């Protein structure tokens, strides 16, 4: 897990040439291009960090983990984005997206969120 610290190292682990573009986002509006490229990089990173683990979406008992971020809305409190982590939560969550960015363990999700925070920021926030 901690051996992969960069996108380039994730590419190396999967046999991908990091110098080649992963996607052609030129047909997208300018404000979304960085997000599309960041998403592609995060997919590679997640696959490399998960080291062969594939989520089984038909198995309700298999836990899947995602980094969770908090973003400050006011300028005086703004610090970019932060990482929020918890062991327990009482809530029901539902998502239709993000399945390629899930992790096998909470430790991996936390590591990815902290190590690749800038890439997640590009992916999640418009104009970053």
mmCIF file of C-alpha atoms in Angstrom:
data_model
loop_
_atom_site.group_PDB
_atom_site.id
_atom_site.type_symbol
_atom_site.label_atom_id
_atom_site.label_comp_id
_atom_site.label_asym_id
_atom_site.label_seq_id
_atom_site.Cartn_x
_atom_site.Cartn_y
_atom_site.Cartn_z
ATOM 1 C CA UNK A 1 0.000 0.000 0.000
ATOM 2 C CA UNK A 2 2.435 2.670 1.126
ATOM 3 C CA UNK A 3 4.825 1.737 -1.668
ATOM 4 C CA UNK A 4 2.558 3.541 -4.152
ATOM 5 C CA UNK A 5 2.977 7.240 -3.500
ATOM 6 C CA UNK A 6 2.494 8.669 -6.996
ATOM 7 C CA UNK A 7 0.383 8.179 -10.093
ATOM 8 C CA UNK A 8 3.535 7.096 -11.925
ATOM 9 C CA UNK A 9 4.170 4.328 -9.378
ATOM 10 C CA UNK A 10 0.559 3.143 -9.762
ATOM 11 C CA UNK A 11 1.061 3.008 -13.530
ATOM 12 C CA UNK A 12 4.264 1.033 -13.081
ATOM 13 C CA UNK A 13 2.460 -1.472 -10.827
ATOM 14 C CA UNK A 14 -0.160 -2.045 -13.546
ATOM 15 C CA UNK A 15 2.153 -1.940 -16.559
ATOM 16 C CA UNK A 16 0.731 1.350 -17.885
ATOM 17 C CA UNK A 17 2.884 3.985 -19.582
ATOM 18 C CA UNK A 18 2.267 7.162 -17.530
ATOM 19 C CA UNK A 19 3.531 9.332 -20.393
ATOM 20 C CA UNK A 20 0.596 8.312 -22.593
ATOM 21 C CA UNK A 21 -2.752 10.068 -22.093
ATOM 22 C CA UNK A 22 -5.333 7.883 -20.337
ATOM 23 C CA UNK A 23 -8.294 9.724 -21.846
ATOM 24 C CA UNK A 24 -9.004 12.349 -24.483
ATOM 25 C CA UNK A 25 -11.152 14.928 -22.736
ATOM 26 C CA UNK A 26 -10.842 17.514 -25.518
ATOM 27 C CA UNK A 27 -14.523 17.124 -26.397
ATOM 28 C CA UNK A 28 -15.597 18.079 -22.876
ATOM 29 C CA UNK A 29 -16.224 21.656 -21.732
ATOM 30 C CA UNK A 30 -12.961 23.198 -20.511
ATOM 31 C CA UNK A 31 -14.110 23.386 -16.880
ATOM 32 C CA UNK A 32 -14.582 19.588 -16.743
ATOM 33 C CA UNK A 33 -11.404 18.405 -18.481
ATOM 34 C CA UNK A 34 -9.182 18.314 -15.409
ATOM 35 C CA UNK A 35 -11.874 16.361 -13.537
ATOM 36 C CA UNK A 36 -12.106 13.734 -16.287
ATOM 37 C CA UNK A 37 -8.322 13.340 -16.364
ATOM 38 C CA UNK A 38 -8.137 13.212 -12.547
ATOM 39 C CA UNK A 39 -10.849 10.529 -12.456
ATOM 40 C CA UNK A 40 -8.892 8.366 -14.894
ATOM 41 C CA UNK A 41 -5.759 8.726 -12.758
ATOM 42 C CA UNK A 42 -7.694 7.879 -9.585
ATOM 43 C CA UNK A 43 -9.090 4.722 -11.216
ATOM 44 C CA UNK A 44 -5.521 3.588 -11.947
ATOM 45 C CA UNK A 45 -4.412 4.461 -8.413
ATOM 46 C CA UNK A 46 -7.353 2.609 -6.829
ATOM 47 C CA UNK A 47 -6.693 -0.501 -8.898
ATOM 48 C CA UNK A 48 -2.997 -0.469 -8.006
ATOM 49 C CA UNK A 49 -3.624 0.095 -4.292
ATOM 50 C CA UNK A 50 -6.283 -2.636 -4.174
ATOM 51 C CA UNK A 51 -3.698 -5.086 -5.565
ATOM 52 C CA UNK A 52 -6.120 -7.374 -7.399
ATOM 53 C CA UNK A 53 -9.101 -6.986 -5.057
ATOM 54 C CA UNK A 54 -12.367 -6.513 -6.943
ATOM 55 C CA UNK A 55 -15.533 -5.371 -5.181
ATOM 56 C CA UNK A 56 -18.410 -7.836 -5.303
ATOM 57 C CA UNK A 57 -21.479 -5.609 -5.547
ATOM 58 C CA UNK A 58 -23.792 -8.600 -5.135
ATOM 59 C CA UNK A 59 -22.295 -9.296 -1.678
ATOM 60 C CA UNK A 60 -23.983 -7.034 0.872
ATOM 61 C CA UNK A 61 -21.661 -8.339 3.580
ATOM 62 C CA UNK A 62 -18.496 -7.241 1.772
ATOM 63 C CA UNK A 63 -17.432 -3.834 2.992
ATOM 64 C CA UNK A 64 -16.252 -1.268 0.466
ATOM 65 C CA UNK A 65 -14.540 1.938 1.528
ATOM 66 C CA UNK A 66 -14.248 5.420 0.034
ATOM 67 C CA UNK A 67 -12.302 8.495 1.099
ATOM 68 C CA UNK A 68 -14.609 11.113 2.599
ATOM 69 C CA UNK A 69 -13.803 14.810 2.341
ATOM 70 C CA UNK A 70 -15.079 18.001 3.910
ATOM 71 C CA UNK A 71 -14.787 21.245 1.969
ATOM 72 C CA UNK A 72 -15.131 24.641 3.651
ATOM 73 C CA UNK A 73 -17.692 26.840 1.900
ATOM 74 C CA UNK A 74 -16.624 30.256 3.202
ATOM 75 C CA UNK A 75 -13.498 32.037 2.041
ATOM 76 C CA UNK A 76 -12.205 32.751 5.564
ATOM 77 C CA UNK A 77 -12.470 29.059 6.511
ATOM 78 C CA UNK A 78 -11.278 27.701 3.199
ATOM 79 C CA UNK A 79 -8.297 25.400 3.313
ATOM 80 C CA UNK A 80 -8.908 23.510 0.081
ATOM 81 C CA UNK A 81 -10.365 20.190 1.063
ATOM 82 C CA UNK A 82 -9.798 17.999 4.063
ATOM 83 C CA UNK A 83 -10.030 14.340 4.799
ATOM 84 C CA UNK A 84 -12.627 13.034 7.223
ATOM 85 C CA UNK A 85 -12.350 9.558 8.674
ATOM 86 C CA UNK A 86 -14.496 7.586 11.073
ATOM 87 C CA UNK A 87 -14.723 4.037 12.339
ATOM 88 C CA UNK A 88 -18.449 4.065 13.024
ATOM 89 C CA UNK A 89 -21.385 5.944 11.622
ATOM 90 C CA UNK A 90 -25.103 5.553 12.099
ATOM 91 C CA UNK A 91 -26.586 6.350 8.733
ATOM 92 C CA UNK A 92 -27.797 4.926 5.480
ATOM 93 C CA UNK A 93 -25.821 5.814 2.398
ATOM 94 C CA UNK A 94 -26.551 5.170 -1.233
ATOM 95 C CA UNK A 95 -24.541 5.958 -4.313
ATOM 96 C CA UNK A 96 -24.887 5.409 -8.018
ATOM 97 C CA UNK A 97 -21.302 6.411 -8.779
ATOM 98 C CA UNK A 98 -17.803 5.837 -7.504
ATOM 99 C CA UNK A 99 -17.619 2.062 -7.633
ATOM 100 C CA UNK A 100 -14.281 2.176 -9.427
ATOM 101 C CA UNK A 101 -12.863 4.325 -6.653
ATOM 102 C CA UNK A 102 -13.653 2.051 -3.722
ATOM 103 C CA UNK A 103 -11.039 0.352 -1.596
ATOM 104 C CA UNK A 104 -10.785 -3.028 0.096
ATOM 105 C CA UNK A 105 -10.033 -1.578 3.529
ATOM 106 C CA UNK A 106 -10.641 1.608 5.449
ATOM 107 C CA UNK A 107 -6.866 1.993 5.794
ATOM 108 C CA UNK A 108 -6.475 1.995 2.005
ATOM 109 C CA UNK A 109 -9.285 4.523 1.581
ATOM 110 C CA UNK A 110 -7.714 6.790 4.167
ATOM 111 C CA UNK A 111 -4.257 6.411 2.605
ATOM 112 C CA UNK A 112 -5.599 7.223 -0.875
ATOM 113 C CA UNK A 113 -7.574 10.210 0.393
ATOM 114 C CA UNK A 114 -4.606 11.672 2.209
ATOM 115 C CA UNK A 115 -1.874 10.806 -0.304
ATOM 116 C CA UNK A 116 -3.820 11.840 -3.398
ATOM 117 C CA UNK A 117 -5.874 14.707 -1.908
ATOM 118 C CA UNK A 118 -4.870 17.107 -4.692
ATOM 119 C CA UNK A 119 -6.040 14.666 -7.358
ATOM 120 C CA UNK A 120 -9.351 14.110 -5.536
ATOM 121 C CA UNK A 121 -9.734 17.905 -5.312
ATOM 122 C CA UNK A 122 -9.299 18.216 -9.097
ATOM 123 C CA UNK A 123 -11.830 15.424 -9.594
ATOM 124 C CA UNK A 124 -14.474 16.655 -7.166
ATOM 125 C CA UNK A 125 -14.358 20.464 -7.317
ATOM 126 C CA UNK A 126 -15.100 22.622 -10.366
ATOM 127 C CA UNK A 127 -12.456 25.237 -11.077
ATOM 128 C CA UNK A 128 -9.658 23.661 -9.062
#
